[in-house]
Short mmCIF file of C-alpha atoms in Angstrom, two decimals:
data_model
loop_
_atom_site.label_atom_id
_atom_site.label_comp_id
_atom_site.label_asym_id
_atom_site.label_seq_id
_atom_site.Cartn_x
_atom_site.Cartn_y
_atom_site.Cartn_z
CA MET A 1 17.92 29.86 59.32
CA HIS A 2 20.70 27.46 60.24
CA LEU A 3 21.79 27.20 56.65
CA ARG A 4 21.75 30.82 56.15
CA GLN A 5 23.81 31.31 59.18
CA LYS A 6 26.73 28.63 57.81
CA GLY A 7 26.73 31.05 54.78
CA ASN A 8 25.00 28.71 52.19
CA LYS A 9 23.74 30.25 49.03
CA PRO A 10 20.14 30.76 48.68
CA LYS A 11 20.10 27.94 46.00
CA SER A 12 21.93 25.40 48.16
CA TYR A 13 19.56 26.06 51.11
CA ARG A 14 16.54 25.66 49.06
CA HIS A 15 17.94 22.36 47.45
CA THR A 16 18.16 21.14 51.19
CA VAL A 17 14.84 22.15 52.08
CA ASP A 18 13.43 20.43 48.98
CA ARG A 19 15.33 17.13 50.05
CA LEU A 20 13.81 17.48 53.44
CA ARG A 21 10.30 17.80 51.99
CA ARG A 22 10.84 14.63 49.84
CA PHE A 23 11.97 12.82 52.51
CA PHE A 24 9.16 13.35 55.14
CA ASP A 25 6.56 13.61 52.18
CA GLU A 26 3.99 14.98 54.75
CA ALA A 27 4.07 18.84 54.27
CA ASP A 28 1.41 19.54 57.19
CA LEU A 29 3.39 17.28 59.53
CA PRO A 30 4.51 19.54 62.42
CA ILE A 31 8.18 19.19 63.38
CA CYS A 32 7.42 18.37 67.02
CA ARG A 33 5.68 15.30 65.79
CA ALA A 34 8.48 13.58 63.96
CA THR A 35 9.72 10.45 65.55
CA ILE A 36 12.41 7.95 65.25
CA ASP A 37 9.54 5.23 63.49
CA LEU A 38 8.66 7.69 61.06
CA ILE A 39 12.21 8.76 60.27
CA GLN A 40 13.26 5.11 59.69
CA ARG A 41 9.97 4.40 57.54
CA ARG A 42 10.46 7.25 55.17
CA TYR A 43 14.30 6.26 55.17
CA GLU A 44 13.31 2.77 54.10
CA ALA A 45 10.72 4.12 51.27
CA ARG A 46 13.62 6.33 49.94
CA ARG A 47 16.09 3.50 49.77
CA ALA A 48 13.53 1.65 47.57
CA ALA A 49 13.54 4.71 45.26
CA LEU A 50 17.11 6.35 45.14
CA ALA A 51 20.38 5.37 44.62
CA VAL A 52 22.90 4.46 47.50
CA ASP A 53 24.60 7.75 47.21
CA SER A 54 21.38 9.73 46.87
CA HIS A 55 19.51 8.19 49.88
CA ARG A 56 22.44 7.99 52.33
CA GLY A 57 23.12 11.71 51.59
CA GLU A 58 19.35 12.54 52.04
CA LEU A 59 19.46 10.78 55.55
CA ALA A 60 22.74 12.67 56.50
CA GLU A 61 20.91 16.01 55.63
CA VAL A 62 17.68 14.67 57.64
CA LYS A 63 19.98 13.98 60.59
CA THR A 64 21.55 17.30 60.49
CA PHE A 65 18.27 19.00 60.44
CA VAL A 66 16.77 17.05 63.32
CA ARG A 67 19.84 17.63 65.45
CA TRP A 68 19.45 21.42 64.72
CA ALA A 69 15.62 21.34 65.37
CA GLY A 70 16.38 19.50 68.84
CA GLN A 71 18.97 22.51 69.84
CA GLN A 72 16.02 24.84 69.04
CA LYS A 73 13.76 22.87 71.28
CA LYS A 74 11.31 22.05 68.15
CA ILE A 75 12.01 18.06 68.42
CA PRO A 76 12.21 15.97 72.01
CA GLY A 77 15.54 15.38 72.97
CA HIS A 78 14.85 11.59 72.81
CA VAL A 79 14.42 11.65 69.12
CA VAL A 80 17.72 13.21 68.70
CA ALA A 81 19.40 10.70 70.94
CA ARG A 82 17.65 7.80 68.93
CA LEU A 83 19.01 8.95 65.52
CA GLY A 84 21.60 6.68 65.87
CA GLU A 85 19.23 3.92 65.11
CA VAL A 86 18.58 4.70 61.76
CA LYS A 87 21.46 3.56 59.78
CA GLY A 88 22.27 4.06 56.21
CA VAL A 89 22.51 0.88 54.22
CA GLY A 90 24.77 0.31 51.11
CA ARG A 91 28.11 1.25 50.25
CA ARG A 92 28.60 4.63 49.14
CA VAL A 93 31.03 5.79 46.05
CA LYS A 94 33.77 7.59 47.56
CA GLY A 95 33.93 10.88 45.43
CA LYS A 96 33.35 11.24 41.85
CA MET A 97 35.52 9.47 39.05
CA GLN A 98 38.70 11.41 38.34
CA LEU A 99 41.15 11.10 35.41
CA ARG A 100 44.48 9.81 35.61
CA ILE A 101 47.62 11.89 34.85
CA ASP A 102 48.16 10.92 31.21
CA GLU A 103 44.07 11.08 30.70
CA THR A 104 44.31 14.61 32.02
CA ARG A 105 47.00 15.52 29.60
CA ALA A 106 45.00 14.27 26.85
CA TYR A 107 41.97 15.89 27.91
CA VAL A 108 43.87 19.53 28.19
CA ASP A 109 45.04 18.90 24.76
CA ALA A 110 41.50 18.21 23.44
CA ALA A 111 40.07 21.25 25.09
CA ILE A 112 42.85 23.56 23.95
CA LYS A 113 42.23 22.26 20.26
CA LEU A 114 38.39 22.83 20.50
CA GLY A 115 38.95 26.22 21.74
CA GLY A 116 36.24 28.95 22.09
CA GLU A 117 33.90 29.07 25.06
CA GLN A 118 33.59 25.14 25.13
CA GLY A 119 37.25 24.67 25.41
CA ALA A 120 37.67 27.40 28.10
CA ALA A 121 34.74 26.02 30.04
CA ALA A 122 36.32 22.42 29.90
CA LEU A 123 39.59 23.63 31.25
CA CYS A 124 38.26 25.80 34.37
CA PRO A 125 37.41 22.68 36.65
CA VAL A 126 40.61 20.95 35.97
CA LEU A 127 43.14 23.82 35.88
CA LEU A 128 41.42 26.00 38.26
CA GLY A 129 39.44 23.63 40.52
CA LEU A 130 36.31 25.58 40.25
CA ARG A 131 32.83 24.49 40.76
CA ALA A 132 30.24 24.41 37.85
CA SER A 133 28.43 27.30 39.34
CA GLU A 134 31.58 29.14 39.79
CA ILE A 135 32.59 28.72 35.99
CA LEU A 136 29.22 29.59 34.45
CA GLU A 137 28.70 32.72 36.87
CA ARG A 138 31.63 34.44 35.91
CA LYS A 139 31.48 38.16 34.22
CA GLY A 140 33.86 40.02 32.19
CA ARG A 141 34.95 42.11 35.26
CA ASP A 142 35.92 38.93 36.98
CA VAL A 143 38.88 38.33 34.33
CA ASP A 144 41.50 40.53 35.87
CA ASP A 145 45.29 41.59 35.51
CA ASP A 146 45.27 41.12 31.77
CA GLY A 147 43.57 37.55 32.24
CA ARG A 148 46.28 36.29 34.99
CA ILE A 149 43.43 36.34 37.67
CA LEU A 150 40.28 35.10 37.90
CA TRP A 151 37.82 36.24 40.75
CA ILE A 152 35.18 34.00 42.39
CA ASP A 153 32.93 36.90 44.38
CA ARG A 154 30.34 34.26 45.52
CA GLY A 155 29.89 30.44 45.50
CA LYS A 156 28.51 27.38 47.35
CA THR A 157 29.40 29.00 50.82
CA ALA A 158 31.07 32.06 52.15
CA ASN A 159 34.32 30.42 51.95
CA ALA A 160 34.07 30.10 48.16
CA GLN A 161 34.96 33.80 48.03
CA ARG A 162 38.70 33.77 46.49
CA ARG A 163 40.82 34.57 43.23
CA VAL A 164 42.66 32.16 41.43
CA GLU A 165 45.51 32.38 39.03
CA VAL A 166 44.77 31.36 35.46
CA PRO A 167 47.56 29.62 33.63
CA GLU A 168 48.51 30.29 30.06
CA PRO A 169 46.60 27.54 28.44
CA LEU A 170 43.38 29.35 29.66
CA ARG A 171 44.40 32.98 30.06
CA SER A 172 44.41 33.89 26.38
CA MET A 173 40.93 32.10 25.99
CA LEU A 174 39.16 33.52 28.83
CA LEU A 175 40.36 37.10 27.34
CA ASN A 176 38.66 36.21 24.18
CA LEU A 177 35.48 35.51 26.06
CA LYS A 178 35.61 38.81 27.84
CA GLY A 179 33.29 41.56 26.87
CA GLU A 180 31.40 43.91 28.79
CA PRO A 181 31.96 44.04 32.54
CA GLU A 182 28.69 42.85 33.55
CA GLY A 183 28.38 40.34 30.59
CA PHE A 184 28.85 36.48 31.42
CA LEU A 185 31.68 34.66 30.09
CA PHE A 186 29.46 31.76 29.06
CA PRO A 187 26.07 33.49 28.01
CA GLY A 188 23.13 31.08 27.31
CA ARG A 189 20.65 31.47 24.39
CA GLU A 190 17.38 31.68 26.42
CA THR A 191 18.95 32.46 29.89
CA ALA A 192 21.60 34.67 31.14
CA HIS A 193 24.18 32.30 31.22
CA HIS A 194 24.73 28.27 30.35
CA ASP A 195 23.23 25.80 32.96
CA VAL A 196 25.11 23.05 34.45
CA SER A 197 23.65 20.60 32.06
CA TRP A 198 25.68 22.62 29.19
CA LEU A 199 28.69 22.18 30.84
CA ARG A 200 28.11 18.41 31.51
CA LYS A 201 27.94 17.90 27.85
CA VAL A 202 30.91 20.11 27.12
CA VAL A 203 32.95 17.90 29.28
CA ARG A 204 31.60 14.72 28.12
CA HIS A 205 32.57 15.92 24.52
CA VAL A 206 36.03 16.89 25.29
CA CYS A 207 36.35 13.48 26.87
CA ASP A 208 35.15 11.67 23.83
CA LYS A 209 37.47 13.79 21.86
CA ALA A 210 40.41 13.09 24.00
CA GLY A 211 39.74 9.16 24.23
CA VAL A 212 39.49 8.85 27.94
CA PRO A 213 36.76 7.76 30.39
CA VAL A 214 33.86 10.19 30.59
CA VAL A 215 33.84 12.12 33.75
CA CYS A 216 31.50 14.99 35.22
CA PRO A 217 32.72 18.48 35.66
CA HIS A 218 33.09 17.76 39.53
CA GLY A 219 35.26 14.61 38.81
CA LEU A 220 37.47 17.31 37.10
CA ARG A 221 37.66 19.31 40.15
CA GLY A 222 38.68 16.19 41.99
CA THR A 223 41.33 15.55 39.48
CA HIS A 224 42.83 18.84 39.97
CA ALA A 225 43.06 18.40 43.93
CA THR A 226 44.30 15.12 43.30
CA LEU A 227 47.38 16.38 41.07
CA ALA A 228 47.81 19.38 43.46
CA GLU A 229 48.48 17.14 46.21
CA SER A 230 50.44 14.46 44.25
CA ALA A 231 52.89 17.48 43.21
CA GLY A 232 53.27 18.53 46.80
CA ALA A 233 50.58 21.04 48.06
CA SER A 234 49.26 20.60 51.26
CA PRO A 235 45.91 19.38 51.73
CA GLU A 236 45.10 22.76 53.38
CA ILE A 237 45.97 24.81 50.23
CA VAL A 238 43.92 22.34 48.11
CA ALA A 239 40.86 22.85 50.54
CA ARG A 240 41.16 26.83 50.05
CA THR A 241 41.74 26.48 46.56
CA LEU A 242 38.57 24.64 46.02
CA GLY A 243 36.48 27.15 48.10
CA HIS A 244 36.30 24.99 51.45
CA GLY A 245 36.26 26.29 55.13
CA ASP A 246 39.01 24.11 56.20
CA ILE A 247 42.12 26.41 56.84
CA LYS A 248 44.34 27.61 59.43
CA VAL A 249 43.67 30.79 61.39
CA THR A 250 47.22 32.47 60.18
CA ALA A 251 46.04 31.75 56.43
CA GLU A 252 42.63 33.05 57.00
CA HIS A 253 43.37 36.41 58.70
CA TYR A 254 47.03 37.37 57.57
CA THR A 255 47.55 35.74 54.03
CA LEU A 256 45.81 37.29 50.96
CA PRO A 257 43.29 34.90 49.18
CA GLY A 258 45.15 33.28 46.42
CA THR A 259 48.75 33.73 47.51
CA ARG A 260 49.57 30.25 48.28
CA GLU A 261 46.91 28.80 45.92
CA SER A 262 49.15 30.20 42.98
CA ALA A 263 51.87 28.09 44.06
CA ARG A 264 49.50 25.09 43.97
CA GLN A 265 48.23 25.91 40.49
CA ARG A 266 51.51 26.11 39.00
CA GLN A 267 52.47 22.73 40.46
CA ALA A 268 49.30 20.87 39.05
CA LEU A 269 50.02 22.56 35.77
CA GLN A 270 53.55 21.35 35.75
CA VAL A 271 52.22 17.84 36.47
CA ILE A 272 49.75 18.44 33.30
CA GLU A 273 52.24 19.46 31.27
CA GLY A 274 54.92 16.82 32.00
CA GLY A 275 57.42 18.94 33.95
CA GLN A 276 56.99 17.37 37.28
CA ARG A 277 56.24 13.89 38.15
CA ALA A 278 53.62 13.04 40.85
CA ALA A 279 54.76 11.87 44.04
CA ILE A 280 54.27 8.18 44.73
#
């Protein structure tokens, strides 16, 4: 209920529920019987099985869940009060690996040369800052205004709904992929559309062709944000473009979605094309 109220997509809160079940590993355990000792034991067991980022991320979700359950009077207050005693261990990696500016230019060139659905898919995270699911779930009707606009009608959260301006290196490629209004731009052979593993393989292939370090689609999304801020876009605009909820009230209620983001995308594209230097 808490995750639904936050606006998380069904797939997102199912993922969270699965992580909680794996953590506690006791499906029949009533919530009210959860104790600090149990949480500590389970965290130690998960530490032995997972990488640092994974077990610390899992612990963070567990703590969020326990605090919510405490507010709902489903877990004793003293358990919530002692949550700080269960501390995450190990140093987390801050974000996914990103490309440098020259590497990004080489990557974009390689994707354009590749062309087709693979080239277009490879460009979407770095030029538009889209999540993998936002790329793969796009349909013909989402390519609007002769390919200049791409609509994101849903995403990881309610804040993900937005429109993005499509730069020319990508615009014609998306127009070529556009078919029926309800047809996916990246249709799968056995599924309605390609899955995330397909996109990862495409990005890896383009990285290899470009001779740059292999990054994941999410790392390219981070590259987009970094280049945007380097070119002068504010963190608020970047957050909005990436579909996050951190934005001022004025922009939320009075600025049409995509207005200021368009300026930021042009700035990021200038950096990639060499027309503007990143701020130092």
